[in-house]
Amino acid sequence: MKKVAVIMGSDSDLPVVRKATDILKQFGVPFEVRVLSAHRTPLEASEFARSARDNGFGVIICAAGMAAHLAGAFAANCSLPVIGIPVKSKYLDGVDALLSTVQMPTGMPVATVAIDGAANAALLSVQILALSDDELCAKYDEYRQKATQTVLEKDRAIQSEFAN
């Protein structure tokens, strides 16, 4: 199975990123976590991105706040799917990161999840890897079925509480 690279621009992004690593662990998807900055370690980030496919990665998740150039920098340096997680900041509540991550130029696609949406970034990674892995696809289908059952159970409880 291909690995997922989980890259954060700063270690302050770790509380958000943990939501992605928890999901990847739940599905048994191998991953590596790194701190690489588009601005402070551009050579190291570029080298990681250029060698990611050869190093067994199938998807790259990039979490960054504020200017949030990390996902775009990775997309510019590799042909793997890149998923951006805009991270909420104390100044603009993550809207700056969202706009930076979602506004990629033609030819440099970055899938973008919600602000602090690390769980969905991991789930999207699982879906991408499941395209060529039937066992992982079955795990994802089971996950979705459990989510459906959870909502239906909550619906029954609410209906029971408010029954006339």
mmCIF file of C-alpha atoms in Angstrom:
data_model
loop_
_atom_site.group_PDB
_atom_site.id
_atom_site.type_symbol
_atom_site.label_atom_id
_atom_site.label_comp_id
_atom_site.label_asym_id
_atom_site.label_seq_id
_atom_site.Cartn_x
_atom_site.Cartn_y
_atom_site.Cartn_z
ATOM 1 C CA MET A 1 0.000 0.000 0.000
ATOM 2 C CA LYS A 2 1.203 3.502 -0.801
ATOM 3 C CA LYS A 3 1.980 5.834 2.085
ATOM 4 C CA VAL A 4 0.489 9.233 2.857
ATOM 5 C CA ALA A 5 2.804 12.139 3.572
ATOM 6 C CA VAL A 6 1.382 14.482 6.195
ATOM 7 C CA ILE A 7 3.287 17.747 6.015
ATOM 8 C CA MET A 8 2.773 20.735 8.271
ATOM 9 C CA GLY A 9 4.296 24.146 7.858
ATOM 10 C CA SER A 10 4.882 24.506 11.601
ATOM 11 C CA ASP A 11 4.743 22.237 14.615
ATOM 12 C CA SER A 12 1.986 24.518 15.929
ATOM 13 C CA ASP A 13 -0.234 22.815 13.312
ATOM 14 C CA LEU A 14 0.148 19.448 15.071
ATOM 15 C CA PRO A 15 -3.150 19.552 17.012
ATOM 16 C CA VAL A 16 -4.993 19.880 13.684
ATOM 17 C CA VAL A 17 -2.800 17.303 11.925
ATOM 18 C CA ARG A 18 -3.406 14.692 14.637
ATOM 19 C CA LYS A 19 -6.993 14.387 13.414
ATOM 20 C CA ALA A 20 -5.619 13.180 10.067
ATOM 21 C CA THR A 21 -3.109 10.778 11.580
ATOM 22 C CA ASP A 22 -5.815 9.284 13.815
ATOM 23 C CA ILE A 23 -7.955 8.506 10.749
ATOM 24 C CA LEU A 24 -5.003 7.074 8.817
ATOM 25 C CA LYS A 25 -4.159 4.819 11.781
ATOM 26 C CA GLN A 26 -7.792 3.699 11.988
ATOM 27 C CA PHE A 27 -7.638 2.525 8.365
ATOM 28 C CA GLY A 28 -4.163 1.015 8.667
ATOM 29 C CA VAL A 29 -2.723 3.403 6.091
ATOM 30 C CA PRO A 30 1.021 3.936 6.491
ATOM 31 C CA PHE A 31 2.080 7.561 6.782
ATOM 32 C CA GLU A 32 4.962 9.849 7.635
ATOM 33 C CA VAL A 33 4.642 13.213 9.358
ATOM 34 C CA ARG A 34 7.061 16.067 8.687
ATOM 35 C CA VAL A 35 7.466 19.765 9.411
ATOM 36 C CA LEU A 36 8.547 21.484 6.197
ATOM 37 C CA SER A 37 7.951 25.101 5.346
ATOM 38 C CA ALA A 38 7.382 26.553 1.888
ATOM 39 C CA HIS A 39 9.135 29.699 3.119
ATOM 40 C CA ARG A 40 11.718 28.601 5.700
ATOM 41 C CA THR A 41 12.795 25.234 4.221
ATOM 42 C CA PRO A 42 11.966 25.585 0.513
ATOM 43 C CA LEU A 43 14.812 23.358 -0.700
ATOM 44 C CA GLU A 44 13.941 20.532 1.705
ATOM 45 C CA ALA A 45 10.224 20.812 0.903
ATOM 46 C CA SER A 46 10.944 20.744 -2.823
ATOM 47 C CA GLU A 47 13.238 17.726 -2.506
ATOM 48 C CA PHE A 48 10.679 15.821 -0.434
ATOM 49 C CA ALA A 49 7.955 16.551 -2.994
ATOM 50 C CA ARG A 50 10.123 15.612 -6.005
ATOM 51 C CA SER A 51 11.127 12.279 -4.450
ATOM 52 C CA ALA A 52 7.776 11.417 -2.830
ATOM 53 C CA ARG A 53 6.547 9.032 -5.548
ATOM 54 C CA ASP A 54 9.868 7.170 -5.620
ATOM 55 C CA ASN A 55 9.738 6.941 -1.821
ATOM 56 C CA GLY A 56 6.405 5.095 -1.872
ATOM 57 C CA PHE A 57 3.935 7.899 -1.284
ATOM 58 C CA GLY A 58 0.585 7.997 -3.036
ATOM 59 C CA VAL A 59 -0.946 11.164 -1.559
ATOM 60 C CA ILE A 60 0.417 14.268 0.149
ATOM 61 C CA ILE A 61 -1.532 16.196 2.782
ATOM 62 C CA CYS A 62 -0.263 19.703 3.538
ATOM 63 C CA ALA A 63 -1.470 21.696 6.544
ATOM 64 C CA ALA A 64 -0.590 25.381 6.739
ATOM 65 C CA GLY A 65 -1.993 28.599 8.068
ATOM 66 C CA MET A 66 -1.864 32.257 7.090
ATOM 67 C CA ALA A 67 -0.231 32.574 3.636
ATOM 68 C CA ALA A 68 -0.527 28.761 3.296
ATOM 69 C CA HIS A 69 1.744 28.247 0.299
ATOM 70 C CA LEU A 70 2.766 24.751 1.378
ATOM 71 C CA ALA A 71 0.225 22.730 -0.617
ATOM 72 C CA GLY A 72 0.888 24.770 -3.754
ATOM 73 C CA ALA A 73 4.636 24.360 -3.352
ATOM 74 C CA PHE A 74 4.210 20.592 -3.097
ATOM 75 C CA ALA A 75 1.823 20.486 -6.070
ATOM 76 C CA ALA A 76 4.380 22.430 -8.130
ATOM 77 C CA ASN A 77 7.056 19.841 -7.391
ATOM 78 C CA CYS A 78 5.284 16.497 -7.824
ATOM 79 C CA SER A 79 2.524 14.757 -9.756
ATOM 80 C CA LEU A 80 0.890 13.101 -6.733
ATOM 81 C CA PRO A 81 -2.509 14.231 -5.451
ATOM 82 C CA VAL A 82 -2.040 17.025 -2.922
ATOM 83 C CA ILE A 83 -4.684 17.830 -0.322
ATOM 84 C CA GLY A 84 -4.473 21.159 1.470
ATOM 85 C CA ILE A 85 -5.694 21.752 5.004
ATOM 86 C CA PRO A 86 -6.073 25.470 5.689
ATOM 87 C CA VAL A 87 -5.248 25.971 9.364
ATOM 88 C CA LYS A 88 -7.101 28.508 11.472
ATOM 89 C CA SER A 89 -4.978 31.399 12.674
ATOM 90 C CA LYS A 90 -5.617 33.907 15.420
ATOM 91 C CA TYR A 91 -5.845 36.816 12.995
ATOM 92 C CA LEU A 92 -8.241 35.937 10.185
ATOM 93 C CA ASP A 93 -9.742 32.682 11.522
ATOM 94 C CA GLY A 94 -8.178 30.667 8.708
ATOM 95 C CA VAL A 95 -9.918 32.488 5.863
ATOM 96 C CA ASP A 96 -6.502 33.706 4.673
ATOM 97 C CA ALA A 97 -5.217 30.116 4.591
ATOM 98 C CA LEU A 98 -8.392 28.876 2.904
ATOM 99 C CA LEU A 99 -8.129 31.426 0.113
ATOM 100 C CA SER A 100 -4.398 30.772 -0.335
ATOM 101 C CA THR A 101 -4.937 27.021 -0.528
ATOM 102 C CA VAL A 102 -7.962 26.980 -2.796
ATOM 103 C CA GLN A 103 -6.707 29.558 -5.346
ATOM 104 C CA MET A 104 -4.163 27.448 -7.219
ATOM 105 C CA PRO A 105 -3.361 28.327 -10.827
ATOM 106 C CA THR A 106 -4.429 26.046 -13.667
ATOM 107 C CA GLY A 107 -2.107 23.062 -13.876
ATOM 108 C CA MET A 108 -1.309 22.994 -10.149
ATOM 109 C CA PRO A 109 -4.394 21.355 -8.616
ATOM 110 C CA VAL A 110 -4.740 21.120 -4.853
ATOM 111 C CA ALA A 111 -7.782 19.506 -3.309
ATOM 112 C CA THR A 112 -8.789 21.693 -0.388
ATOM 113 C CA VAL A 113 -10.775 20.680 2.665
ATOM 114 C CA ALA A 114 -12.421 22.913 5.269
ATOM 115 C CA ILE A 115 -10.470 25.075 7.678
ATOM 116 C CA ASP A 116 -8.911 22.638 10.189
ATOM 117 C CA GLY A 117 -10.516 19.792 8.171
ATOM 118 C CA ALA A 118 -7.760 17.253 8.757
ATOM 119 C CA ALA A 119 -10.131 14.315 9.226
ATOM 120 C CA ASN A 120 -11.622 14.900 5.772
ATOM 121 C CA ALA A 121 -8.146 15.263 4.280
ATOM 122 C CA ALA A 122 -7.281 11.824 5.642
ATOM 123 C CA LEU A 123 -10.577 10.343 4.454
ATOM 124 C CA LEU A 124 -10.003 11.770 0.976
ATOM 125 C CA SER A 125 -6.537 10.201 1.028
ATOM 126 C CA VAL A 126 -8.107 6.868 1.943
ATOM 127 C CA GLN A 127 -10.562 7.201 -0.956
ATOM 128 C CA ILE A 128 -7.730 7.987 -3.386
ATOM 129 C CA LEU A 129 -5.639 5.034 -2.240
ATOM 130 C CA ALA A 130 -8.714 2.776 -2.256
ATOM 131 C CA LEU A 131 -9.006 3.224 -6.019
ATOM 132 C CA SER A 132 -6.304 0.575 -6.373
ATOM 133 C CA ASP A 133 -6.773 -1.311 -3.101
ATOM 134 C CA ASP A 134 -9.935 -3.400 -2.684
ATOM 135 C CA GLU A 135 -9.249 -4.155 0.993
ATOM 136 C CA LEU A 136 -8.944 -0.459 1.804
ATOM 137 C CA CYS A 137 -12.095 0.224 -0.222
ATOM 138 C CA ALA A 138 -13.993 -2.322 1.873
ATOM 139 C CA LYS A 139 -12.741 -0.654 5.073
ATOM 140 C CA TYR A 140 -13.916 2.714 3.779
ATOM 141 C CA ASP A 141 -17.328 1.324 2.821
ATOM 142 C CA GLU A 142 -17.668 -0.158 6.326
ATOM 143 C CA TYR A 143 -16.691 3.209 7.848
ATOM 144 C CA ARG A 144 -19.415 4.937 5.832
ATOM 145 C CA GLN A 145 -22.000 2.319 6.831
ATOM 146 C CA LYS A 146 -21.137 2.826 10.514
ATOM 147 C CA ALA A 147 -21.474 6.595 10.092
ATOM 148 C CA THR A 148 -24.908 6.087 8.532
ATOM 149 C CA GLN A 149 -25.993 3.831 11.389
ATOM 150 C CA THR A 150 -24.787 6.360 13.964
ATOM 151 C CA VAL A 151 -26.895 9.125 12.420
ATOM 152 C CA LEU A 152 -29.946 6.868 12.122
ATOM 153 C CA GLU A 153 -29.618 5.897 15.799
ATOM 154 C CA LYS A 154 -29.468 9.569 16.768
ATOM 155 C CA ASP A 155 -32.497 10.256 14.567
ATOM 156 C CA ARG A 156 -34.496 7.499 16.314
ATOM 157 C CA ALA A 157 -33.526 8.893 19.731
ATOM 158 C CA ILE A 158 -34.612 12.413 18.749
ATOM 159 C CA GLN A 159 -37.860 11.143 17.254
ATOM 160 C CA SER A 160 -38.546 9.188 20.454
ATOM 161 C CA GLU A 161 -37.868 12.215 22.649
ATOM 162 C CA PHE A 162 -40.222 14.448 20.684
ATOM 163 C CA ALA A 163 -42.956 11.915 19.887
ATOM 164 C CA ASN A 164 -46.450 13.193 20.676
#
